[in-house]
Short mmCIF file of C-alpha atoms in Angstrom, two decimals:
data_model
loop_
_atom_site.label_atom_id
_atom_site.label_comp_id
_atom_site.label_asym_id
_atom_site.label_seq_id
_atom_site.Cartn_x
_atom_site.Cartn_y
_atom_site.Cartn_z
CA MET A 27 103.45 85.95 90.35
CA ILE A 28 104.85 86.15 94.22
CA ARG A 29 108.46 86.19 93.87
CA GLU A 30 110.84 84.37 96.60
CA ASN A 31 112.58 87.38 97.98
CA LEU A 32 110.69 90.82 98.30
CA GLN A 33 112.33 93.86 96.44
CA LEU A 34 112.74 96.64 98.75
CA GLY A 35 114.50 99.87 98.20
CA CYS A 36 116.14 102.85 99.62
CA LYS A 37 119.18 101.81 101.81
CA GLU A 38 120.49 105.25 101.88
CA LYS A 39 119.20 108.21 104.29
CA LYS A 40 118.93 111.26 103.35
CA GLY A 41 117.15 113.41 105.67
CA PHE A 42 115.49 116.74 104.54
CA ALA A 43 116.30 120.13 106.95
CA GLY A 44 114.01 123.41 107.56
CA VAL A 45 111.14 122.32 107.00
CA ALA A 46 108.21 124.24 108.39
CA ALA A 47 105.83 122.70 111.38
CA GLU A 48 103.14 124.79 109.46
CA LEU A 49 101.82 124.42 106.57
CA PRO A 50 98.93 126.65 105.17
CA ARG A 51 95.45 124.82 105.35
CA SER A 52 93.02 124.11 102.61
CA SER A 53 90.39 127.08 101.88
CA GLY A 54 87.79 123.80 101.07
CA ASN A 55 87.76 124.41 97.37
CA GLY A 56 90.12 120.91 97.03
CA ASN A 57 94.04 120.64 96.90
CA GLU A 58 94.70 122.89 94.14
CA ASP A 59 94.73 125.86 96.36
CA MET A 60 97.84 124.43 98.32
CA MET A 61 99.87 123.13 95.21
CA ALA A 62 102.14 126.93 95.89
CA ALA A 63 102.63 126.21 99.08
CA ARG A 64 104.05 122.64 98.64
CA HIS A 65 107.18 121.43 99.93
CA GLN A 66 109.93 118.86 98.34
CA ILE A 67 111.58 116.33 99.97
CA ALA A 68 112.88 113.88 98.12
CA LEU A 69 113.31 110.34 99.18
CA PRO A 70 116.08 107.76 98.65
CA VAL A 71 115.53 105.48 95.61
CA CYS A 72 118.82 102.53 95.62
CA HIS A 73 117.54 99.15 96.09
CA GLU A 74 118.22 96.83 98.68
CA GLN A 75 116.64 92.73 98.82
CA GLY A 76 113.71 92.53 101.89
CA LYS A 77 113.48 89.41 103.70
CA HIS A 78 111.85 86.06 102.13
CA LEU A 79 107.96 86.38 101.80
CA ALA A 80 107.59 82.64 104.04
CA ASP A 81 109.42 84.78 107.11
CA VAL A 82 107.21 87.69 106.34
CA LEU A 83 103.42 85.98 106.31
CA ASN A 84 105.03 84.00 109.43
CA ALA A 85 105.73 87.11 111.18
CA ARG A 86 102.49 88.54 110.11
CA VAL A 87 100.00 89.88 113.05
CA SER A 88 98.11 93.47 113.74
CA VAL A 89 99.64 95.72 115.97
CA ARG A 90 98.09 98.82 117.80
CA LYS A 91 101.07 99.96 119.82
CA TYR A 92 104.05 100.99 119.08
CA ALA A 93 107.75 102.28 120.16
CA GLU A 94 108.42 106.19 120.46
CA VAL A 95 110.84 105.41 117.60
CA ASP A 96 110.88 107.00 114.11
CA VAL A 97 109.89 105.58 111.18
CA GLY A 98 112.94 106.06 108.59
CA LEU A 99 112.64 108.20 105.85
CA GLY A 100 113.85 106.09 103.58
CA ASP A 101 112.19 102.97 104.92
CA LEU A 102 109.06 105.19 104.28
CA GLY A 103 110.01 105.72 100.57
CA THR A 104 110.33 101.92 100.16
CA ILE A 105 106.97 100.98 101.24
CA LEU A 106 104.96 103.78 99.47
CA ARG A 107 107.37 102.85 96.05
CA ALA A 108 106.28 99.19 96.54
CA ALA A 109 102.74 99.59 97.09
CA LYS A 110 102.46 102.48 94.09
CA LYS A 111 104.43 99.97 91.92
CA GLY A 112 102.06 97.56 92.39
CA ASP A 113 98.71 98.74 91.41
CA LEU A 114 100.72 100.46 88.05
CA ASN A 115 101.67 96.72 87.47
CA ASP A 116 98.47 95.10 88.16
CA TRP A 117 95.79 97.93 87.32
CA SER A 118 97.63 99.16 83.95
CA LYS A 119 94.95 100.10 81.90
CA GLU A 120 92.82 101.92 85.56
CA ASN A 121 95.93 103.77 85.53
CA GLU A 122 96.48 105.11 81.89
CA LEU A 123 92.42 106.19 82.10
CA GLY A 124 93.48 108.17 84.81
CA VAL A 125 91.96 106.08 87.52
CA GLU A 126 95.01 106.44 90.05
CA LEU A 127 95.41 105.85 93.65
CA ASN A 128 97.07 108.16 96.07
CA PHE A 129 99.11 107.57 98.72
CA TYR A 130 99.26 110.07 101.55
CA VAL A 131 101.08 110.01 105.02
CA ILE A 132 100.27 111.35 108.19
CA ALA A 133 103.28 111.94 110.82
CA ARG A 134 103.55 111.37 114.01
CA ASN A 135 107.39 110.12 114.78
CA VAL A 136 108.83 110.28 111.14
CA GLU A 137 112.37 110.89 110.23
CA SER A 138 112.95 114.76 108.79
CA LEU A 139 108.75 115.14 109.43
CA SER A 140 107.70 117.14 112.09
CA ARG A 141 104.58 115.92 113.77
CA GLY A 142 100.95 116.24 112.38
CA GLN A 143 102.45 117.25 109.03
CA ILE A 144 100.63 115.10 105.98
CA CYS A 145 101.59 114.19 102.62
CA ARG A 146 100.92 113.09 99.50
CA TYR A 147 103.43 111.13 97.71
CA ASP A 148 104.89 111.52 94.23
CA SER A 149 105.58 108.28 92.41
CA ALA A 150 106.70 109.84 89.20
CA ALA A 151 109.28 112.00 91.18
CA HIS A 152 109.78 109.24 94.35
CA ASN A 153 109.16 112.29 96.49
CA LEU A 154 107.13 113.54 99.46
CA GLU A 155 104.70 116.65 98.74
CA LEU A 156 103.75 118.70 102.32
CA ILE A 157 100.18 119.58 101.32
CA GLY A 158 98.90 120.04 105.27
CA CYS A 159 99.37 120.09 109.16
CA SER A 160 97.16 118.83 111.88
CA ASP A 161 96.93 119.87 114.95
CA PRO A 162 99.77 117.77 117.21
CA GLN A 163 97.94 118.51 119.92
CA GLU A 164 94.54 116.93 119.05
CA GLU A 165 94.42 113.48 118.27
CA ILE A 166 91.30 113.62 116.08
CA TYR A 167 92.05 111.94 112.18
CA THR A 168 90.87 108.25 113.72
CA LEU A 169 88.05 106.52 115.97
CA GLN A 170 90.87 104.66 117.99
CA GLU A 171 92.99 106.49 119.99
CA GLU A 172 95.25 104.06 119.40
CA PHE A 173 96.11 104.38 115.60
CA SER A 174 96.29 108.52 115.88
CA CYS A 175 99.26 107.20 118.11
CA ALA A 176 100.82 105.65 115.14
CA PRO A 177 104.29 106.56 114.14
CA ALA A 178 102.83 106.92 110.58
CA ILE A 179 99.64 106.50 108.85
CA ILE A 180 99.17 106.02 104.94
CA ALA A 181 96.38 106.24 104.03
CA VAL A 182 95.26 105.03 100.22
CA CYS A 183 92.90 107.19 98.74
CA GLY A 184 91.31 106.74 94.79
CA SER A 185 88.32 108.59 92.67
CA MET A 186 84.94 106.91 92.72
CA ALA A 187 83.80 109.28 91.04
CA ARG A 188 85.96 108.44 87.51
CA SER A 189 86.61 104.60 88.38
CA VAL A 190 82.53 104.71 88.38
CA ALA A 191 82.09 107.37 85.14
CA GLU A 192 84.77 104.60 83.76
CA TYR A 193 82.86 101.42 84.89
CA GLY A 194 80.30 101.64 86.59
CA ALA A 195 78.73 99.94 89.31
CA HIS A 196 81.73 97.95 88.98
CA GLY A 197 83.97 100.89 89.67
CA TYR A 198 83.08 101.16 93.12
CA ARG A 199 84.00 97.47 93.82
CA GLN A 200 87.10 97.35 91.54
CA ILE A 201 88.62 100.78 93.37
CA LEU A 202 88.36 98.90 96.78
CA THR A 203 89.62 95.97 95.90
CA ARG A 204 92.63 97.98 94.32
CA GLY A 205 92.66 99.89 97.75
CA GLY A 206 92.96 96.82 100.00
CA ALA A 207 95.84 95.21 97.39
CA ALA A 208 97.89 98.52 97.83
CA VAL A 209 97.14 98.70 101.98
CA GLN A 210 98.43 94.65 102.07
CA ARG A 211 101.75 95.32 99.79
CA ALA A 212 102.49 98.43 102.36
CA ALA A 213 102.12 96.02 105.40
CA THR A 214 104.08 93.18 103.85
CA VAL A 215 107.00 95.67 102.62
CA ALA A 216 106.87 97.16 106.27
CA ILE A 217 107.35 93.83 108.32
CA SER A 218 109.94 92.87 106.05
CA LEU A 219 111.55 96.12 106.98
CA GLY A 220 110.94 95.25 111.02
CA TYR A 221 107.92 97.05 111.09
CA VAL A 222 104.78 96.55 112.72
CA GLY A 223 101.32 97.78 112.02
CA CYS A 224 97.62 97.52 111.26
CA ILE A 225 95.66 97.76 108.66
CA PHE A 226 92.12 99.86 109.84
CA ALA A 227 89.43 101.56 107.54
CA GLY A 228 90.65 105.06 107.86
CA LEU A 229 90.86 108.19 108.69
CA TYR A 230 87.48 110.79 109.54
CA GLN A 231 86.30 112.30 106.16
CA ARG A 232 86.09 115.84 107.98
CA PRO A 233 89.79 116.58 108.69
CA LEU A 234 90.21 115.01 105.28
CA ARG A 235 88.40 117.44 103.50
CA GLU A 236 89.40 120.52 105.43
CA VAL A 237 93.11 119.99 105.96
CA VAL A 238 93.61 118.48 102.63
CA GLY A 239 90.80 118.81 100.40
CA ILE A 240 90.16 115.58 100.17
CA ASP A 241 85.83 115.35 99.20
CA GLY A 242 85.27 111.61 99.74
CA TYR A 243 83.57 111.46 96.18
CA HIS A 244 86.04 112.94 93.43
CA GLU A 245 88.83 111.77 95.68
CA THR A 246 87.79 108.64 98.17
CA GLN A 247 89.56 107.21 101.07
CA LEU A 248 89.70 103.63 100.80
CA LEU A 249 91.84 102.60 103.43
CA ALA A 250 94.84 103.29 105.98
CA TYR A 251 97.86 101.26 107.38
CA SER A 252 99.59 102.13 110.67
CA PHE A 253 102.96 101.67 111.79
CA GLY A 254 105.97 101.55 113.80
CA ARG A 255 108.71 99.89 115.57
CA PRO A 256 107.85 97.19 117.99
#
């Protein structure tokens, strides 16, 4: 059921000082070899009402050019939590079976993050784990330059291997559907917070594999959302 008002979170803004700009890159063995190097960034947890859903839908457009203004850390946490919580509610059985969605943030202009840092959202702790760093001088992550220049990108990933193992060929379609729903939910909440953006196919696979350890099968990028201030 669609609620009349979007339930958002995070009125309080808490920064994180002293995060290193450079983090170890993956050796190609997946995410496990970077566990020890991760830094934690706590996200705000308080709640706030968003705009009326009708106003959000009327304002919904795809935008690919953004102002050089930081995405607020509290706003980012709100968007991530809404997207993850929606998937947990709508696909509770699949999550219980371990077929979960993961959310990654590629930062360009994000409060308290250095340009090029890559974070994984930990929904249980409501924090960001810094797990990698791209070269901020090389906009190589997306096919189109305007997406690479976005203040923030959220990439939604899931395990194609686990989904197919549980549901066969239907698991492929199901995980893609879930990824699309999660990105759409993120975009709706972002618009409610005054951001604009564009849903797109996602990032190049090679840098995701080399920097973060996403191999495309055991963890698969499903869709992405670039956003910022107009």
